[in-house]
XYZ file of C-alpha atoms in Angstrom:
655
model
C -24.537 -4.482 42.306
C -24.622 -1.383 40.133
C -21.103 -0.567 38.896
C -21.954 3.126 38.967
C -22.523 2.975 42.730
C -19.457 0.840 43.443
C -16.960 2.407 45.818
C -14.030 3.234 43.555
C -10.494 4.081 44.617
C -9.715 7.765 44.485
C -6.791 9.845 45.719
C -8.639 9.929 49.048
C -9.380 6.182 49.103
C -6.586 3.820 50.190
C -5.575 0.845 48.094
C -5.879 -1.219 51.280
C -9.623 -0.600 51.374
C -10.009 -1.784 47.790
C -7.923 -4.891 48.428
C -9.928 -5.640 51.577
C -13.142 -5.348 49.560
C -11.694 -7.729 46.944
C -10.592 -10.225 49.588
C -14.091 -10.311 51.038
C -15.651 -10.800 47.587
C -13.312 -13.660 46.738
C -14.016 -15.335 50.067
C -17.778 -14.974 49.596
C -17.604 -16.434 46.073
C -15.483 -19.302 47.282
C -17.867 -20.237 50.073
C -20.963 -20.108 47.870
C -19.339 -22.173 45.121
C -17.994 -24.781 47.556
C -21.313 -25.321 49.304
C -23.118 -25.643 45.973
C -26.439 -25.050 47.717
C -27.619 -22.011 45.799
C -26.262 -21.846 42.270
C -27.960 -18.498 41.574
C -26.331 -16.847 44.577
C -22.891 -18.118 43.610
C -23.418 -16.823 40.062
C -24.557 -13.447 41.357
C -21.616 -13.244 43.739
C -19.173 -13.915 40.900
C -20.961 -11.395 38.665
C -20.704 -8.744 41.395
C -16.997 -9.452 41.759
C -16.416 -8.988 38.032
C -18.440 -5.757 37.933
C -16.442 -4.406 40.857
C -13.109 -5.203 39.212
C -14.198 -3.939 35.780
C -15.363 -0.652 37.250
C -11.868 -0.108 38.620
C -10.172 -1.007 35.333
C -12.539 1.378 33.527
C -11.489 4.132 35.930
C -7.827 3.469 35.197
C -8.481 3.810 31.447
C -10.170 7.146 32.051
C -7.320 8.353 34.291
C -4.131 6.709 32.999
C -1.899 9.152 34.912
C -3.465 8.434 38.297
C -0.734 6.714 40.298
C -3.110 5.746 43.112
C -5.226 3.778 40.644
C -2.089 2.113 39.272
C -1.060 1.067 42.785
C -4.566 -0.223 43.467
C -4.523 -2.183 40.192
C -1.215 -3.810 41.029
C -2.383 -4.799 44.518
C -5.662 -6.166 43.110
C -3.791 -8.408 40.692
C -1.379 -9.488 43.402
C -4.272 -10.429 45.680
C -5.984 -12.418 42.911
C -2.777 -14.334 42.198
C -2.277 -15.027 45.915
C -5.820 -16.342 46.233
C -5.476 -18.676 43.226
C -2.071 -20.056 44.188
C -3.061 -20.637 47.825
C -6.165 -22.632 46.953
C -6.031 -26.284 47.884
C -6.969 -29.177 45.590
C -10.390 -29.578 47.170
C -11.244 -26.071 45.981
C -10.911 -26.962 42.277
C -14.568 -26.048 41.732
C -13.752 -22.510 42.889
C -10.790 -22.207 40.513
C -12.866 -23.564 37.642
C -15.646 -21.050 38.295
C -13.226 -18.126 38.580
C -11.396 -19.191 35.425
C -14.402 -18.210 33.296
C -14.076 -14.535 34.299
C -10.769 -13.628 35.940
C -8.343 -14.191 32.997
C -10.204 -11.582 30.954
C -10.523 -9.281 33.968
C -6.803 -9.598 34.706
C -5.994 -8.785 31.067
C -7.869 -5.498 31.420
C -5.567 -4.531 34.291
C -2.527 -5.528 32.212
C -3.079 -2.322 30.228
C -2.251 -0.202 33.299
C 1.524 -0.667 33.564
C 4.357 -3.119 32.825
C 4.333 -4.525 36.352
C 0.565 -5.071 36.118
C 1.144 -6.847 32.816
C 3.611 -9.207 34.478
C 1.225 -10.155 37.285
C -1.725 -10.502 34.904
C 0.270 -12.925 32.783
C 1.147 -14.982 35.851
C -2.584 -15.154 36.718
C -3.380 -16.529 33.262
C -0.541 -19.023 33.692
C -1.999 -20.163 37.019
C -5.358 -20.866 35.455
C -3.826 -22.759 32.524
C -1.902 -24.888 35.061
C -4.894 -25.674 37.255
C -7.831 -25.901 34.834
C -8.884 -28.194 32.005
C -6.948 -27.248 28.832
C -10.060 -27.654 26.690
C -12.021 -25.305 28.973
C -9.180 -22.806 29.030
C -8.966 -22.877 25.247
C -12.594 -21.751 25.003
C -12.080 -19.152 27.743
C -9.001 -17.635 26.094
C -10.664 -17.582 22.668
C -13.707 -15.794 24.094
C -11.496 -13.291 25.904
C -9.406 -12.260 22.872
C -12.355 -12.446 20.520
C -14.574 -9.913 22.305
C -12.587 -7.131 23.989
C -14.194 -3.773 24.733
C -13.080 -0.871 22.564
C -11.088 0.714 25.383
C -8.980 -2.440 25.702
C -8.135 -3.221 22.072
C -4.436 -2.627 22.718
C -1.475 -5.027 22.622
C -1.092 -5.033 26.417
C -4.605 -6.474 26.810
C -4.002 -9.350 24.412
C -0.447 -10.214 25.516
C -1.218 -12.138 28.745
C -4.093 -13.980 27.073
C -1.981 -15.008 24.069
C 0.674 -16.330 26.453
C -1.801 -18.960 27.644
C -2.298 -20.672 24.272
C 1.081 -22.486 24.008
C 0.607 -24.262 27.348
C -3.006 -25.116 26.497
C -2.149 -26.511 23.045
C 0.499 -28.915 24.343
C -1.752 -30.013 27.236
C -4.667 -31.144 25.068
C -4.621 -34.910 24.605
C -7.640 -35.642 22.425
C -8.693 -34.271 19.040
C -5.684 -31.946 19.020
C -6.033 -30.866 15.401
C -9.717 -29.968 15.774
C -9.045 -27.977 18.953
C -6.122 -26.030 17.492
C -8.004 -25.477 14.228
C -10.875 -23.863 16.160
C -8.541 -21.495 18.017
C -6.289 -20.357 15.167
C -8.862 -18.064 13.434
C -9.592 -16.274 16.717
C -5.891 -15.732 17.369
C -5.127 -14.480 13.863
C -8.123 -12.141 13.714
C -7.055 -10.610 17.023
C -3.472 -10.187 15.811
C -4.592 -8.486 12.617
C -6.817 -6.094 14.565
C -3.860 -5.252 16.813
C -1.544 -4.561 13.868
C -3.992 -2.389 11.940
C -4.992 -0.379 15.013
C -1.495 0.193 16.413
C 0.438 3.416 15.886
C 4.008 4.443 15.083
C 5.558 4.017 18.501
C 3.750 0.873 19.638
C 6.710 -1.125 20.939
C 4.382 -3.713 22.508
C 3.975 -5.270 19.045
C 7.327 -6.979 19.439
C 6.074 -8.823 22.507
C 2.820 -9.708 20.747
C 4.627 -11.355 17.830
C 7.034 -13.072 20.212
C 3.993 -14.731 21.762
C 2.689 -15.591 18.285
C 6.000 -17.296 17.608
C 5.629 -19.229 20.882
C 2.183 -20.356 19.728
C 3.759 -21.619 16.493
C 6.369 -23.483 18.572
C 3.624 -25.197 20.561
C 1.805 -26.178 17.357
C 5.037 -27.720 16.091
C 5.404 -29.644 19.373
C 1.891 -31.049 18.959
C 2.702 -32.017 15.352
C 5.580 -34.161 16.607
C 3.155 -36.112 18.804
C 0.703 -36.851 15.993
C 0.903 -39.361 13.186
C -0.785 -39.940 9.856
C -3.347 -37.504 8.470
C -3.686 -35.526 11.694
C 0.028 -34.806 11.541
C -0.217 -33.694 7.906
C -3.217 -31.478 8.582
C -1.725 -29.825 11.664
C 1.601 -29.246 9.883
C -0.357 -27.596 7.067
C -2.257 -25.468 9.577
C 1.054 -24.469 11.169
C 2.381 -23.484 7.742
C -0.644 -21.263 7.079
C -0.289 -19.752 10.557
C 3.369 -18.909 9.867
C 2.539 -17.316 6.495
C -0.194 -15.154 8.026
C 2.028 -14.106 10.941
C 4.805 -13.185 8.504
C 2.442 -10.931 6.569
C 1.089 -9.267 9.723
C 4.551 -8.722 11.191
C 5.727 -7.046 7.978
C 2.740 -4.741 7.688
C 2.910 -1.168 8.784
C 5.261 1.748 8.806
C 9.044 1.875 8.578
C 9.368 1.595 12.371
C 8.400 -2.067 12.251
C 10.833 -3.062 9.516
C 13.837 -3.319 11.833
C 11.787 -5.386 14.298
C 10.509 -7.779 11.626
C 13.850 -9.320 10.680
C 14.482 -11.330 13.895
C 10.897 -12.594 13.857
C 11.038 -13.581 10.178
C 14.281 -15.400 10.945
C 12.504 -17.426 13.643
C 9.467 -18.067 11.462
C 11.666 -19.262 8.591
C 12.766 -22.229 10.724
C 9.232 -23.621 10.463
C 9.265 -23.882 6.662
C 11.129 -27.155 6.397
C 9.020 -28.963 8.993
C 5.924 -27.842 7.071
C 7.359 -29.098 3.779
C 7.616 -25.618 2.276
C 10.193 -24.404 -0.236
C 10.936 -20.964 -1.627
C 10.021 -22.165 -5.123
C 6.658 -23.482 -3.934
C 5.992 -20.314 -1.968
C 6.848 -17.834 -4.711
C 4.829 -19.821 -7.255
C 1.902 -20.207 -4.844
C 1.745 -23.991 -5.244
C 2.772 -24.653 -1.642
C 0.112 -22.234 -0.404
C -2.589 -24.088 -2.318
C -1.253 -27.385 -0.984
C -1.464 -26.133 2.615
C -5.018 -24.931 2.128
C -6.010 -28.285 0.679
C -4.615 -30.202 3.644
C -5.678 -27.909 6.487
C -8.981 -26.536 5.230
C -10.353 -28.978 2.671
C -13.942 -28.494 1.529
C -16.403 -26.306 3.403
C -13.785 -24.312 5.325
C -14.807 -20.789 4.346
C -14.673 -19.532 7.936
C -11.125 -20.800 8.335
C -10.013 -19.436 4.966
C -11.153 -15.963 6.019
C -8.502 -15.697 8.741
C -5.794 -16.584 6.196
C -6.517 -13.633 3.913
C -2.847 -12.573 3.805
C -1.101 -15.919 3.331
C -0.285 -15.180 -0.328
C 1.327 -11.954 0.816
C 3.166 -13.800 3.586
C 4.508 -16.420 1.179
C 5.935 -13.712 -1.094
C 7.412 -11.783 1.839
C 9.233 -14.843 3.183
C 10.981 -15.274 -0.168
C 11.792 -11.556 -0.363
C 13.289 -11.675 3.137
C 15.418 -14.602 1.994
C 16.474 -12.511 -0.997
C 17.376 -9.674 1.401
C 19.169 -11.788 4.003
C 21.357 -14.855 3.568
C 20.731 -15.693 7.225
C 16.973 -15.878 6.651
C 17.426 -18.005 3.513
C 19.734 -20.349 5.444
C 17.146 -20.721 8.218
C 14.585 -21.706 5.572
C 16.990 -24.211 4.019
C 16.777 -22.364 0.704
C 19.290 -21.826 -2.085
C 18.615 -18.436 -3.664
C 20.971 -19.078 -6.570
C 19.147 -22.287 -7.462
C 15.777 -20.547 -7.015
C 16.630 -17.726 -9.409
C 18.104 -20.192 -11.886
C 14.876 -22.205 -11.793
C 12.716 -19.138 -12.372
C 14.960 -17.778 -15.113
C 14.790 -21.123 -16.904
C 10.999 -21.387 -17.015
C 8.679 -18.752 -18.388
C 5.620 -20.317 -16.723
C 7.224 -20.501 -13.280
C 8.405 -16.930 -13.727
C 4.873 -15.760 -14.452
C 3.551 -17.552 -11.375
C 6.184 -15.766 -9.292
C 5.250 -12.407 -10.782
C 1.617 -13.112 -9.948
C 2.578 -13.680 -6.304
C 4.710 -10.533 -6.066
C 1.723 -8.341 -6.955
C 0.433 -8.931 -3.411
C 3.509 -7.170 -2.034
C 3.291 -4.273 -4.491
C -0.385 -3.603 -3.721
C -0.385 -3.987 0.063
C -1.158 -0.639 1.651
C 0.516 -1.399 4.956
C 3.935 -2.665 3.844
C 7.048 -0.489 4.266
C 8.438 0.992 1.064
C 11.667 -0.946 1.560
C 9.903 -4.278 1.014
C 8.330 -3.008 -2.204
C 11.791 -2.000 -3.434
C 13.106 -5.471 -2.679
C 10.109 -7.035 -4.447
C 10.830 -5.040 -7.619
C 14.548 -5.867 -7.435
C 13.775 -9.563 -7.009
C 11.393 -9.404 -9.967
C 14.121 -7.833 -12.108
C 16.607 -10.502 -11.022
C 14.421 -13.350 -12.289
C 13.384 -11.751 -15.581
C 16.692 -12.382 -17.330
C 15.628 -15.630 -18.960
C 18.238 -18.249 -19.733
C 17.056 -19.286 -23.163
C 19.507 -22.157 -23.462
C 18.017 -23.766 -20.339
C 14.372 -23.055 -21.045
C 12.151 -26.100 -21.651
C 10.096 -26.280 -24.816
C 6.843 -24.766 -23.558
C 5.729 -23.073 -26.771
C 2.647 -25.313 -26.945
C 1.284 -23.897 -23.688
C -2.048 -22.105 -23.836
C -0.651 -18.739 -22.845
C -4.051 -17.063 -22.829
C -4.804 -18.767 -19.503
C -2.068 -16.655 -17.909
C -3.438 -13.353 -19.177
C -5.435 -12.469 -16.014
C -2.366 -13.152 -13.849
C -0.073 -11.076 -16.036
C -2.562 -8.219 -16.417
C -3.127 -7.940 -12.673
C 0.634 -8.082 -12.037
C 1.275 -5.338 -14.586
C -1.490 -3.215 -13.055
C 0.209 -3.613 -9.674
C 3.515 -2.466 -11.160
C 1.696 0.478 -12.761
C 0.561 1.589 -9.315
C 4.197 1.684 -8.188
C 5.280 3.513 -11.345
C 2.652 6.219 -10.933
C 2.513 6.722 -7.185
C 5.750 5.641 -5.496
C 7.542 8.579 -3.903
C 11.009 7.097 -4.423
C 12.518 7.977 -7.822
C 14.735 4.895 -8.038
C 11.811 2.648 -7.164
C 9.711 4.196 -9.956
C 12.515 3.701 -12.480
C 13.077 0.103 -11.438
C 9.338 -0.562 -11.532
C 9.157 0.754 -15.099
C 12.120 -1.423 -16.051
C 10.329 -4.421 -14.523
C 7.160 -3.480 -16.410
C 8.998 -3.517 -19.742
C 10.837 -6.741 -18.887
C 7.590 -8.510 -18.061
C 5.955 -7.306 -21.274
C 8.951 -8.455 -23.296
C 8.735 -11.872 -21.614
C 5.295 -12.439 -23.158
C 4.842 -13.949 -26.640
C 3.858 -11.377 -29.249
C 0.181 -12.285 -29.497
C -0.247 -12.370 -25.731
C 1.679 -9.120 -25.357
C -0.702 -7.401 -27.751
C -3.773 -8.718 -25.908
C -2.334 -7.539 -22.602
C -1.536 -4.060 -23.887
C -4.997 -3.762 -25.388
C -6.605 -4.806 -22.092
C -4.473 -2.360 -20.075
C -5.265 0.504 -22.460
C -8.963 -0.312 -22.548
C -9.298 -0.676 -18.783
C -6.801 2.035 -17.839
C -7.936 5.058 -15.890
C -4.708 7.067 -15.960
C -4.097 9.208 -19.024
C -0.334 9.319 -18.444
C -0.112 5.533 -18.070
C -2.203 4.930 -21.192
C 0.212 7.243 -23.012
C 3.129 5.099 -21.851
C 1.343 1.961 -23.029
C 0.698 3.484 -26.467
C 4.372 4.412 -26.701
C 5.166 0.755 -25.971
C 2.856 -0.203 -28.843
C 4.591 2.252 -31.163
C 7.960 0.685 -30.325
C 6.538 -2.766 -31.049
C 5.220 -1.495 -34.393
C 8.611 -0.035 -35.215
C 10.444 -3.281 -34.427
C 8.034 -5.444 -36.405
C 7.973 -3.093 -39.379
C 11.773 -3.221 -39.708
C 11.725 -7.035 -39.697
C 8.764 -7.539 -42.042
C 9.184 -7.693 -45.840
C 7.010 -5.451 -48.004
C 3.390 -6.514 -48.201
C 3.735 -7.220 -51.947
C 6.216 -10.022 -51.213
C 4.084 -11.775 -48.622
C 1.194 -14.015 -49.616
C -2.163 -13.581 -47.946
C -1.927 -17.023 -46.328
C 1.507 -16.248 -44.896
C 0.303 -12.917 -43.606
C -2.708 -14.438 -41.864
C -0.627 -17.243 -40.373
C 2.064 -14.982 -38.985
C 1.846 -14.326 -35.246
C 5.060 -12.322 -35.210
C 3.564 -9.330 -37.005
C 0.442 -8.743 -34.952
C 1.493 -5.179 -34.086
C 2.429 -4.384 -37.699
C -1.141 -5.005 -38.806
C -4.609 -3.531 -38.528
C -4.529 -4.431 -34.817
C -2.413 -1.355 -34.159
C -5.174 0.879 -35.535
C -7.640 -0.740 -33.119
C -5.592 0.628 -30.225
C -5.509 4.090 -31.771
C -9.280 3.993 -32.139
C -9.741 3.027 -28.451
C -8.381 6.472 -27.553
C -9.380 8.740 -30.436
C -12.870 7.302 -30.720
C -13.838 5.707 -27.390
C -16.348 2.818 -27.382
C -19.014 5.252 -26.188
C -18.562 7.305 -29.345
C -17.381 10.825 -30.062
C -13.943 12.330 -29.442
C -12.065 11.626 -26.184
C -13.467 13.545 -23.229
C -10.192 15.147 -22.221
C -11.031 16.930 -18.943
C -12.743 13.864 -17.417
C -9.767 11.600 -18.197
C -7.271 13.711 -16.291
C -4.950 12.331 -13.645
C -5.291 13.487 -10.065
C -4.116 17.042 -9.446
C -2.288 16.729 -6.149
C 0.429 18.717 -4.468
C 2.123 17.531 -1.301
C 3.854 20.048 0.881
C 7.048 19.041 2.696
C 6.447 16.970 5.844
C 2.814 16.499 4.860
C 1.200 13.135 4.251
C -1.368 12.789 1.495
C -3.572 9.811 0.739
C -3.848 9.128 -2.971
C -6.849 7.286 -4.354
C -6.236 5.054 -7.341
C -9.486 3.960 -8.945
C -9.683 1.213 -11.519
C -12.790 0.989 -13.688
C -15.537 -1.083 -12.122
C -16.045 -3.008 -15.364
C -12.377 -4.006 -15.630
C -11.940 -7.584 -16.792
C -8.581 -7.975 -15.072
C -9.012 -6.385 -11.664
C -6.188 -6.351 -9.189
C -7.022 -8.100 -5.896
C -10.691 -8.077 -6.941
C -11.069 -4.616 -5.453
C -12.072 -1.368 -7.059
C -10.042 1.011 -4.933
C -6.379 1.057 -4.072
C -4.601 3.457 -1.816
C -1.015 4.602 -1.550
C 0.202 6.820 1.249
C 2.940 9.222 0.272
C 5.203 10.703 2.936
C 7.116 14.002 2.607
C 6.631 14.327 -1.146
C 6.897 17.406 -3.330
C 5.384 15.757 -6.409
C 2.833 17.599 -8.518
C 0.549 15.858 -11.014
C -0.630 18.455 -13.535
C -3.957 18.322 -15.279
C -2.147 18.617 -18.616
C -1.401 14.899 -18.220
C -4.989 14.424 -19.394
C -3.856 15.135 -22.958
C -0.961 12.678 -22.970
C -2.953 9.638 -24.064
C -4.434 11.571 -27.006
C -0.998 12.861 -27.989
C 0.473 9.349 -27.872
C -2.427 7.950 -29.932
C -1.935 10.677 -32.561
C 1.821 10.046 -32.645
C 1.223 6.331 -33.116
C -1.215 7.000 -35.969
C 1.163 9.488 -37.613
C 4.054 7.026 -37.303
C 2.051 4.278 -39.015
C 0.957 6.633 -41.790
C 4.505 7.776 -42.509
C 5.990 4.265 -42.233
C 3.433 2.729 -44.591
C 3.459 5.547 -47.146
C 7.259 5.824 -47.352
C 7.719 2.061 -47.401
C 5.056 1.651 -50.070
C 3.300 -1.008 -48.030
C -0.094 -1.347 -46.408
C 0.360 -4.032 -43.747
C -1.874 -2.199 -41.318
C -4.491 -1.237 -43.873
C -4.056 2.385 -42.850
C -3.690 3.544 -46.474
C -6.919 2.030 -47.740
C -9.456 4.644 -48.751
C -12.069 3.418 -46.288
C -9.568 3.584 -43.433
C -8.418 7.087 -44.367
C -11.977 8.394 -44.684
C -12.955 6.845 -41.374
C -9.955 8.321 -39.577
C -10.548 11.754 -41.100
C -14.259 11.967 -40.385
C -14.604 9.953 -37.165
C -11.292 10.514 -35.370
C -9.503 13.653 -36.490
C -12.173 16.223 -37.383
C -14.248 15.710 -34.182
C -11.033 15.967 -32.175
C -10.048 19.151 -34.035
C -13.395 20.732 -33.115
C -12.881 19.823 -29.465
C -9.253 21.005 -29.331
C -10.078 24.296 -31.070
C -12.834 25.045 -28.553
C -10.650 24.127 -25.604
C -7.757 26.243 -26.897
C -10.063 29.259 -27.178
C -11.395 28.722 -23.647
C -7.872 28.288 -22.261
C -6.661 31.472 -23.945
C -9.613 33.450 -22.630
C -9.079 32.127 -19.131
C -5.282 32.455 -19.283
C -5.038 28.764 -18.362
C -1.341 28.121 -18.985
C -1.491 24.497 -17.862
C -4.236 23.681 -20.334
C -2.368 25.453 -23.107
C 0.770 23.515 -22.174
C -1.098 20.270 -22.747
C -3.094 21.337 -25.786
C -0.299 22.882 -27.892
C 1.526 19.645 -28.790
C -1.811 17.885 -29.350
C -2.838 20.600 -31.801
C 0.471 20.405 -33.705
C 0.386 16.622 -34.148
C -3.349 16.606 -34.868
C -3.015 19.063 -37.764
C -0.055 17.115 -39.143
C -2.178 13.930 -39.117
C -5.018 15.712 -40.908
C -2.587 16.977 -43.556
C -1.164 13.490 -44.124
C -4.596 11.925 -44.432
C -5.798 14.592 -46.857
C -2.652 14.155 -48.962
C -3.147 10.376 -49.140
C -6.892 10.425 -49.763
């Protein structure tokens, strides 16, 4: 039967005629299946029935305001439910055959209206009651795993998701394997729903309620199992809860108020899965769950848990936000913060987990604020309680710390909330200060070398200058320090030739020549009130410490009046010149040469390779800006010119 020639209900066609046509089709299918004489005819009859029903549901999608089609849809679903529930036991073959098609067909009609949704869900329930749970598991997975584009909405998935809890608890053999096969399909569907939904999609609450019911059924199955199967299914449940938490928290501000009750319910699962806030925020519990549930060769399963690290961090942040949530998780926030404050290594692990929250595009701004506040709360180290971990190989933590600091940089540069930016900068400085001197230098060098924002590189160079200042005030004159003592001292790494290496990274880039100022400018963006702009943050593709292993990061800014001027392109050069001038003055007035800046070779190199090429470039750009009346360029170039000429004068005086 060609669906294009099917008689469809129209304003002139009664719903009774459509229902009568459906009744005849169901009767014909039933008779052919029961006789079992001609398998092809029974298959064709069922195929014709599905085409007929799908053609009507397609019409409803095209005409959502057509009340006649809505009435016809409701009566169709009612007739299907009546047929299934009135079937006797000896017609089980009919129910089994219909179960392969009608749950998905009913779900399509669930998109029409709330009352259609209710009947469609009851149809799915009927099939899960009457059919083999293992068969229904495959049927439901196929239905939610391959919807047509027109039906990728929460109302399509809701009745199908409602069938999984009953199916899970009804399976009696190989429960873990069966649930493990279904979980990726469920989670992939949920993520597609979340990312495709819009601002006012209230159906998401019902979707996540059903996800919570699925978690409840998994817990019920866990209680029936023993030994390794119990451990593996509990681990799978824990991963499921973490992923659901992340998905429920994603999105715009509208969803934030709806997330709290769900997170409260999900937090009750943590104890039965053996999860603690400390293990979650350090990531150790997440790795443990993956080891139990996935093991070796589980790449396909790991793919559906792409947000579990985010979910683990969010659960702890929600506990930080709400005492009720922390109580549901059986957590003690005071003890947690005390533990993190007492251990530098545990603190760094926690910071590494929080980066997932700071970088997630879809999270509400409120959660990012709470993440920064939580980070600040754990950075006040209790030195008297800290274990002796000075023998740790801190270099192994450099990738974690670099990526975390890059994530905080994104918040500093692109958050629209002023308080959030200030707190993020405070957290940035606290985290840097928490690192040993040698590691702190390596991190700053990596961030400067791999940085793509002129204004942020300028901030980093100012941090270096402050480190140089602090070390120079503590260090004795070079004449009173032996060469062996100088080489063995790790506390004076900034007050050494290393500081000049950072200056050279900016004033004489690795590619050679003076800094290419126009190309290193920050984005020039202006947001008008009530206008949303998408900012693109691009890290260098050759970065050693990439955040999230991605090259591009996005931040959506709502109702912002911020302007990023192109004169920011000169800030990194100005900061590098100020750092060099500071070192020159400090060394010459203190009659020391800890950095080697006063050696003749160093002065000649700086004069010929750094300063003179930069003077040529600045002079040309100043002339072009004056001719073009470019006030912004002049605004950026004037301070650079002043400091540059002062550096040249100092070098020439000392040479």
